[in-house]
C-alpha cells in the first residue's frame, strides 16, 4: 500500500475511501472485532477491523500492539462518539514496523518517563507541548524580522563570563581549561550592533545551575536582542510586544493543543490585549509588604517566593525595573537619577511562573565597567574585545534575553520546565 498518498488524520473529514498512516495509540478487541486508535502527528482516528473481512490475517491483527506503525485503507463513516466525528472501517492494511511490549503504559513515575523520554515524546501531552513550542519559536523569528532586526550568531565557545562565573561550564579545549559554553550571546552582540544596529538570535545557552528547581535547566534556548541608539524603555516595550505576539500566535494556532494540556486559556487571553504591569523594584517591595505581608530588605534580590507572591496579584506579566546595582550584572547601566539602581528589568510571568525575560541598558562608561568587573573578581584584561566597543564610536544601546522554555512552561501551564523541552538537561540528567 502506498503510504505517501495518505491523508493526515485531521483532514480526514468526509465520508468515503481514505488511506491513513500512523501508529497504534490504543487497541482493544474481541473475538470478532479489533478497534485501533491510530495516531499521526495531527490527531487520532478510530479504525475498526472486522474478523469477517480478514479471516486469514486475524492472528496478526489480533496481536497488533501499541506503537505498531501501519498504513490502512478504509471507509470513513460518521461516528458521533469519535473525537474527530469519524471512524474508519478498515478494508486493507499493511504493517510497516512491529512493536512489542512498548515500555510506557499507564501511571508510570516521572523518573521512568524521563528515562524513556525518547518514547514519551510520542505521548499526546508531549506532542501538544512540542507543537506549541514550535509556534513560540516561529513567533519569535516573525516578531524580530517584522521589526527589521537581523539574525546574528555569537560563538558558543567563549573565554569570558557575562552572567556570573559560578555558573559556567568549562570545556576541555585541546587541554586548555579557560573555555566555557555560552551563558549568553551578549558581549558578542554588543560588538555586532556597530555593524548591524538591530540584531536578535535564538540559540542554546548553558548554565551550570546547581539549583534543582522547576525553572532551571543547564541547557536552554535563549532568544536575545540588542539594539543600538535605543533606550532602556524601548527594549522594555519590545519585550512586552514580543510576549504579546507569542501568546497571540499560540492562541491562534494551538487551541487544540492547549486543550490537550488542560490549559485554562482565560489565563492567557488578557496578556494579548492588556498592558503589562510596570513597577520599580522599590515599588515592588512596597506592594509585597502591603498586599502580601512579605518584608524584603532594600538591596536584596527578589527570590522565587517573592516573585511568586507578586505575580499572583496580576493576570498579566509584571515588568520590574530599577533593581539595586549590587544584585545585577556588571554591564547594566546606572540610572542617571539614582546611581544605586540600574536600568535593568525582569519580566515576571503570572501564576507564579516567575522571570521569563532579563534585560538592561548597557553601561557606556569604560571605567565603570572596569571597576565593576574587578569588584566581581574578573580580570578586565580578558575583556579587551568588549571594552573596545566603548573605545571606538560607542553609542547608547540596550538588550534583553528571553528564556524560551520559561515562556513555554508559562503558556502551557506546566509544573516543571523539564516538560517544556524534548530532552531536558539538569544537574542530574544528561541522558537519554
Ligand atoms: O537574566 P539572564 O541571566 O540575562 C542574560 O543572560 C542577559 N545577558 C540577556 C541579555 O540581556 N541579552 O537570562 C535571561 C533569561 C532569563 O530571564 C530566563 O528566562 C532565562 O534566560 N534563563 C534560564 N532559563 C532556563 N534555565 C536557566 N538556568 C536559565 N537561566 C536564565
Ligand atoms: Mg535574570
XYZ file of C-alpha atoms and ligand atoms in Angstrom:
464
model
C 0.000 0.000 0.000
C 1.284 3.459 -0.773
C 1.741 5.399 2.462
C 2.872 8.514 0.585
C -0.604 9.427 -0.593
C -2.043 9.121 2.918
C -4.382 11.760 4.307
C -3.448 13.491 7.562
C -5.902 12.388 10.256
C -7.023 15.936 10.954
C -8.012 16.297 7.279
C -9.936 13.010 7.110
C -13.325 14.692 7.280
C -15.507 13.349 4.516
C -17.207 10.015 4.100
C -15.711 7.586 1.594
C -12.416 5.877 0.925
C -9.281 7.055 2.715
C -5.657 6.000 3.274
C -4.201 6.772 6.714
C -0.791 6.080 8.227
C 0.424 6.221 11.775
C 0.980 4.346 14.991
C -1.295 2.316 17.227
C -2.139 4.611 20.123
C -4.615 2.276 21.831
C -6.043 -1.098 20.943
C -8.784 -3.347 22.202
C -10.568 -6.255 20.674
C -12.890 -9.184 20.879
C -13.129 -12.419 19.008
C -14.974 -10.653 16.195
C -13.657 -7.106 16.099
C -10.453 -5.153 16.674
C -10.515 -1.440 17.497
C -7.373 0.572 16.979
C -6.919 4.223 17.742
C -4.484 5.320 15.062
C -2.259 8.277 15.875
C -0.378 10.520 13.474
C 1.233 13.888 14.177
C -2.106 15.610 13.589
C -4.611 13.572 15.586
C -6.353 10.306 16.471
C -8.741 8.143 14.443
C -10.612 5.041 15.495
C -10.087 2.231 12.959
C -12.234 -0.886 13.044
C -11.203 -4.310 11.769
C -13.921 -6.883 11.343
C -12.889 -10.540 11.524
C -15.253 -11.441 8.694
C -13.137 -9.351 6.300
C -9.715 -10.627 7.477
C -10.143 -14.269 8.412
C -6.712 -15.303 7.040
C -4.865 -12.419 8.769
C -6.784 -12.342 12.031
C -3.944 -13.613 14.190
C -1.697 -10.757 13.028
C -4.463 -8.211 13.631
C -5.361 -9.692 16.984
C -1.703 -9.497 18.114
C -1.159 -5.900 16.933
C 0.225 -3.920 19.859
C 0.587 -0.315 20.889
C 3.062 1.732 18.735
C 2.972 -0.638 15.767
C 3.244 1.528 12.643
C 0.879 0.801 9.803
C -0.933 2.065 6.748
C -4.619 1.415 6.408
C -7.094 1.805 3.579
C -10.633 2.122 4.783
C -14.009 3.726 4.501
C -14.683 6.769 6.632
C -18.087 6.999 8.221
C -19.585 9.478 10.623
C -19.470 8.488 14.264
C -20.661 10.842 16.965
C -18.584 9.142 19.691
C -15.283 9.631 17.880
C -13.225 12.754 18.755
C -12.928 13.694 15.075
C -16.552 12.818 14.321
C -15.448 9.951 12.050
C -14.259 6.378 12.250
C -12.617 4.211 9.604
C -13.807 0.729 8.666
C -10.599 -0.956 7.546
C -10.642 -2.541 4.079
C -6.923 -3.289 3.780
C -3.795 -2.623 5.811
C -0.022 -3.090 5.884
C 2.126 -3.260 8.989
C 5.268 -1.170 8.469
C 7.052 -1.612 11.800
C 6.168 -4.063 14.548
C 6.076 -3.066 18.186
C 6.120 -5.462 21.097
C 5.679 -4.606 24.779
C 6.072 -0.820 24.443
C 7.554 0.086 27.834
C 5.296 3.058 28.556
C 1.947 2.084 29.972
C -0.405 3.984 32.252
C 0.603 5.592 35.558
C 4.360 5.486 35.347
C 6.670 7.504 37.548
C 8.200 10.789 36.428
C 11.619 9.131 36.669
C 10.600 6.249 34.402
C 9.167 8.647 31.834
C 12.371 10.710 31.962
C 14.497 7.585 31.379
C 12.265 6.771 28.421
C 11.963 10.300 27.130
C 12.714 9.161 23.563
C 9.496 7.126 23.691
C 7.492 9.529 25.855
C 7.829 12.156 23.092
C 5.041 10.235 21.327
C 2.523 10.988 24.082
C -0.384 13.344 23.450
C 0.885 15.803 26.054
C 4.414 15.976 24.662
C 3.035 16.246 21.146
C 0.893 19.194 22.226
C 3.762 20.923 24.045
C 6.125 20.393 21.097
C 3.646 21.972 18.696
C 3.195 24.988 20.962
C 6.975 25.219 21.338
C 7.297 25.272 17.556
C 4.747 28.111 17.356
C 6.720 30.043 20.009
C 9.990 29.753 18.062
C 8.226 30.786 14.852
C 6.624 33.778 16.563
C 9.972 34.981 17.933
C 11.564 34.991 14.473
C 8.453 36.567 12.993
C 8.409 39.370 15.571
C 12.048 40.378 15.220
C 12.157 40.109 11.444
C 8.938 42.112 11.259
C 10.641 44.822 13.310
C 13.632 44.983 10.957
C 16.122 43.009 13.084
C 18.940 40.944 11.559
C 19.546 37.423 12.833
C 23.098 37.228 14.177
C 25.059 34.489 15.948
C 27.619 34.571 18.720
C 30.169 31.831 19.325
C 29.186 29.117 21.803
C 32.783 28.522 22.962
C 33.675 31.663 24.889
C 36.585 32.710 27.087
C 34.810 35.276 29.313
C 31.846 35.154 31.632
C 28.894 37.520 31.482
C 26.289 36.277 33.941
C 28.322 35.073 36.903
C 31.453 32.942 36.950
C 30.000 30.289 39.254
C 27.530 29.145 36.654
C 29.989 28.457 33.844
C 30.506 25.131 32.120
C 34.205 24.664 31.495
C 35.173 22.790 28.350
C 38.382 20.836 27.869
C 39.527 22.740 24.762
C 42.517 20.777 23.482
C 43.885 20.756 27.007
C 43.095 24.433 27.679
C 40.720 24.997 30.575
C 39.693 28.654 30.176
C 36.990 27.959 27.629
C 33.318 27.988 28.604
C 29.983 27.290 26.971
C 27.965 30.445 26.231
C 25.717 31.726 29.018
C 24.540 34.464 26.683
C 25.432 35.982 23.340
C 25.514 39.407 24.889
C 29.148 40.529 24.827
C 29.463 39.384 21.204
C 26.143 41.002 20.351
C 27.273 44.343 21.766
C 30.212 44.158 19.346
C 27.909 43.489 16.374
C 25.417 46.331 16.840
C 28.120 48.640 15.481
C 27.698 46.805 12.217
C 24.034 45.780 12.130
C 22.342 48.067 14.750
C 19.304 45.812 15.399
C 20.015 42.136 15.986
C 18.461 39.044 17.534
C 19.237 35.381 17.998
C 17.603 32.168 19.168
C 20.297 29.844 20.393
C 21.187 27.448 23.217
C 22.669 28.904 26.409
C 24.335 26.943 29.173
C 24.238 27.487 32.932
C 25.925 25.287 35.485
C 22.983 25.841 37.824
C 23.286 23.771 40.945
C 19.683 24.535 41.814
C 17.108 21.794 41.430
C 14.106 23.983 40.777
C 11.146 23.799 38.448
C 12.562 26.674 36.364
C 16.238 25.901 35.815
C 17.830 23.873 33.044
C 21.557 23.575 32.391
C 20.908 23.896 28.640
C 18.108 26.139 27.455
C 17.106 28.087 24.353
C 17.731 31.777 24.659
C 16.081 34.405 22.443
C 18.147 37.569 22.742
C 18.063 41.001 21.158
C 20.352 44.020 21.161
C 19.729 47.461 19.661
C 21.986 50.433 19.012
C 20.804 54.004 19.671
C 17.774 52.828 21.619
C 16.909 53.479 25.241
C 16.189 51.048 28.040
C 12.488 51.993 27.777
C 12.479 50.980 24.105
C 13.681 47.442 24.819
C 11.114 47.091 27.612
C 8.450 47.946 25.025
C 9.930 45.361 22.640
C 9.782 42.726 25.378
C 6.116 43.443 26.033
C 5.216 43.421 22.352
C 7.220 40.250 21.718
C 5.418 38.368 24.508
C 2.034 39.621 23.308
C 2.872 38.438 19.807
C 3.950 34.986 21.021
C 0.802 34.478 23.122
C -1.409 35.771 20.322
C 0.112 33.302 17.860
C -0.304 30.364 20.247
C -3.944 31.314 20.850
C -4.481 31.489 17.093
C -2.699 28.270 16.185
C -2.800 25.938 19.171
C -6.268 25.899 20.757
C -6.433 22.107 20.434
C -3.018 21.596 21.980
C -3.848 23.935 24.878
C -6.969 21.809 25.453
C -4.911 18.585 25.465
C -2.730 20.191 28.149
C -5.887 21.263 30.008
C -4.634 24.838 29.964
C -7.170 27.430 31.101
C -6.913 29.860 28.152
C -8.778 32.582 30.037
C -5.472 32.977 31.915
C -3.652 33.790 28.654
C -6.200 35.957 26.884
C -5.616 39.122 28.998
C -1.923 39.067 28.027
C -2.671 39.902 24.386
C -4.854 42.950 24.899
C -3.970 44.458 28.252
C -0.880 46.494 29.163
C 1.620 44.704 31.398
C 2.085 45.925 34.962
C 5.212 48.063 35.333
C 6.814 48.880 38.672
C 10.249 49.624 40.051
C 11.991 47.232 42.424
C 11.365 49.729 45.237
C 7.648 49.857 44.404
C 7.596 46.034 44.243
C 8.904 45.869 47.829
C 6.081 48.182 48.892
C 3.442 46.039 47.152
C 4.930 42.868 48.676
C 4.696 44.396 52.123
C 1.224 45.906 51.795
C -0.538 43.187 49.781
C 1.350 40.025 50.686
C 2.740 40.779 54.154
C 6.262 39.987 52.915
C 9.139 42.129 54.129
C 12.192 42.371 51.854
C 15.152 44.454 52.916
C 16.053 47.042 50.245
C 19.090 45.780 48.336
C 18.237 42.069 48.475
C 17.360 40.372 45.190
C 13.818 39.073 44.813
C 13.655 35.349 45.465
C 11.312 32.843 43.856
C 8.817 33.079 46.729
C 8.600 36.845 46.427
C 8.286 36.775 42.638
C 5.545 34.204 43.026
C 3.601 36.261 45.541
C 3.950 39.398 43.413
C 2.879 37.851 40.110
C -0.125 36.131 41.674
C -1.612 39.609 42.203
C -1.950 40.285 38.463
C -3.247 38.491 35.367
C -0.592 39.946 33.053
C 3.219 39.847 33.391
C 4.871 42.256 35.819
C 7.850 44.226 34.493
C 10.042 45.011 37.470
C 12.730 47.663 36.821
C 15.447 49.697 38.590
C 16.990 46.924 40.684
C 19.787 47.663 43.157
C 23.075 47.815 41.291
C 24.761 45.270 43.547
C 22.373 42.424 42.672
C 22.707 42.865 38.926
C 25.409 42.151 36.307
C 28.416 44.414 35.648
C 27.206 45.665 32.265
C 23.885 47.151 33.417
C 23.915 50.912 33.225
C 23.313 53.101 36.251
C 20.123 55.099 36.454
C 21.286 58.694 35.810
C 18.837 59.825 38.522
C 19.973 57.318 41.145
C 23.357 55.566 40.855
C 22.301 52.920 43.441
C 19.969 51.320 40.924
C 20.402 50.122 37.350
C 18.266 50.445 34.241
C 17.570 46.725 34.271
C 14.325 44.814 34.030
C 12.934 41.390 34.796
C 9.669 40.319 33.200
C 7.813 38.097 35.658
C 5.141 35.775 34.271
C 1.759 35.435 36.018
C 0.559 32.484 38.125
C 3.908 32.191 39.850
C 5.925 31.219 36.757
C 8.482 33.933 37.511
C 11.256 35.518 35.443
C 10.971 34.992 31.698
C 12.977 37.972 30.394
C 16.018 39.788 31.773
C 17.347 42.913 30.112
C 19.015 46.288 30.572
C 20.546 49.427 29.207
C 24.305 48.866 28.791
C 26.851 50.855 30.776
C 28.645 53.257 28.392
C 31.473 54.286 30.771
C 34.547 52.130 30.265
C 35.955 52.970 33.724
C 32.742 51.967 35.470
C 32.689 48.654 33.608
C 36.304 48.040 34.560
C 35.576 48.765 38.240
C 32.568 46.507 38.333
C 34.458 43.684 36.627
C 37.165 43.933 39.280
C 34.512 44.013 42.037
C 33.080 40.780 40.692
C 36.502 39.125 40.670
C 37.193 39.370 36.945
C 40.344 40.431 35.116
C 39.414 43.357 32.821
C 42.391 42.413 30.610
C 40.381 39.396 29.414
C 37.619 41.740 28.270
C 39.665 43.826 25.843
C 37.446 42.947 22.890
C 34.404 44.001 24.892
C 35.907 47.233 26.207
C 36.854 48.150 22.623
C 33.121 48.562 21.966
C 33.289 51.570 24.318
C 36.506 52.901 22.775
C 35.513 53.317 19.156
C 32.306 55.196 18.487
C 30.335 53.945 21.477
C 26.572 54.556 21.274
C 23.730 54.098 23.758
C 22.343 50.580 23.468
C 20.257 48.040 25.289
C 19.022 44.472 25.008
C 17.353 41.521 26.668
C 17.242 37.738 26.803
C 14.118 35.588 26.936
C 14.198 32.013 28.215
C 12.152 30.100 25.637
C 11.403 27.133 27.923
C 10.300 29.513 30.682
C 7.822 31.039 28.234
C 6.628 27.615 27.029
C 6.225 26.489 30.662
C 4.065 29.518 31.393
C 1.970 29.362 28.216
C 1.348 25.625 28.596
C 0.791 25.936 32.356
C 3.420 23.258 33.108
C 4.578 22.344 36.606
C 8.196 21.935 35.554
C 10.448 23.485 32.931
C 11.649 19.960 32.153
C 8.398 19.382 30.288
C 8.983 22.416 28.073
C 11.923 20.869 26.165
C 12.219 17.468 24.439
C 15.349 16.222 26.235
C 15.858 18.244 29.430
C 19.355 18.748 30.790
C 19.616 19.368 34.503
C 22.219 18.915 37.199
C 21.254 15.262 37.444
C 20.178 14.363 33.952
C 22.040 14.341 30.659
C 20.658 11.050 29.263
C 18.961 9.917 27.079
O 18.580 37.068 33.173
P 19.627 36.395 32.348
O 20.736 35.724 33.052
O 20.169 37.512 31.360
C 21.136 37.353 30.412
O 21.697 36.306 30.139
C 21.366 38.574 29.595
N 22.744 38.536 29.100
C 20.386 38.634 28.485
C 20.561 39.807 27.592
O 20.397 40.920 28.031
N 20.927 39.579 26.359
O 18.939 35.331 31.392
C 17.922 35.725 30.508
C 16.745 34.776 30.596
C 16.072 34.735 31.963
O 15.150 35.783 32.114
C 15.395 33.377 31.924
O 14.164 33.482 31.232
C 16.349 32.548 31.097
O 17.170 33.439 30.377
N 17.180 31.677 31.948
C 17.018 30.350 32.090
N 16.111 29.502 31.554
C 16.212 28.197 31.885
N 17.155 27.697 32.715
C 18.091 28.515 33.260
N 19.023 28.009 34.045
C 18.031 29.905 32.952
N 18.785 30.977 33.311
C 18.252 32.035 32.688
Mg 17.994 37.377 35.129
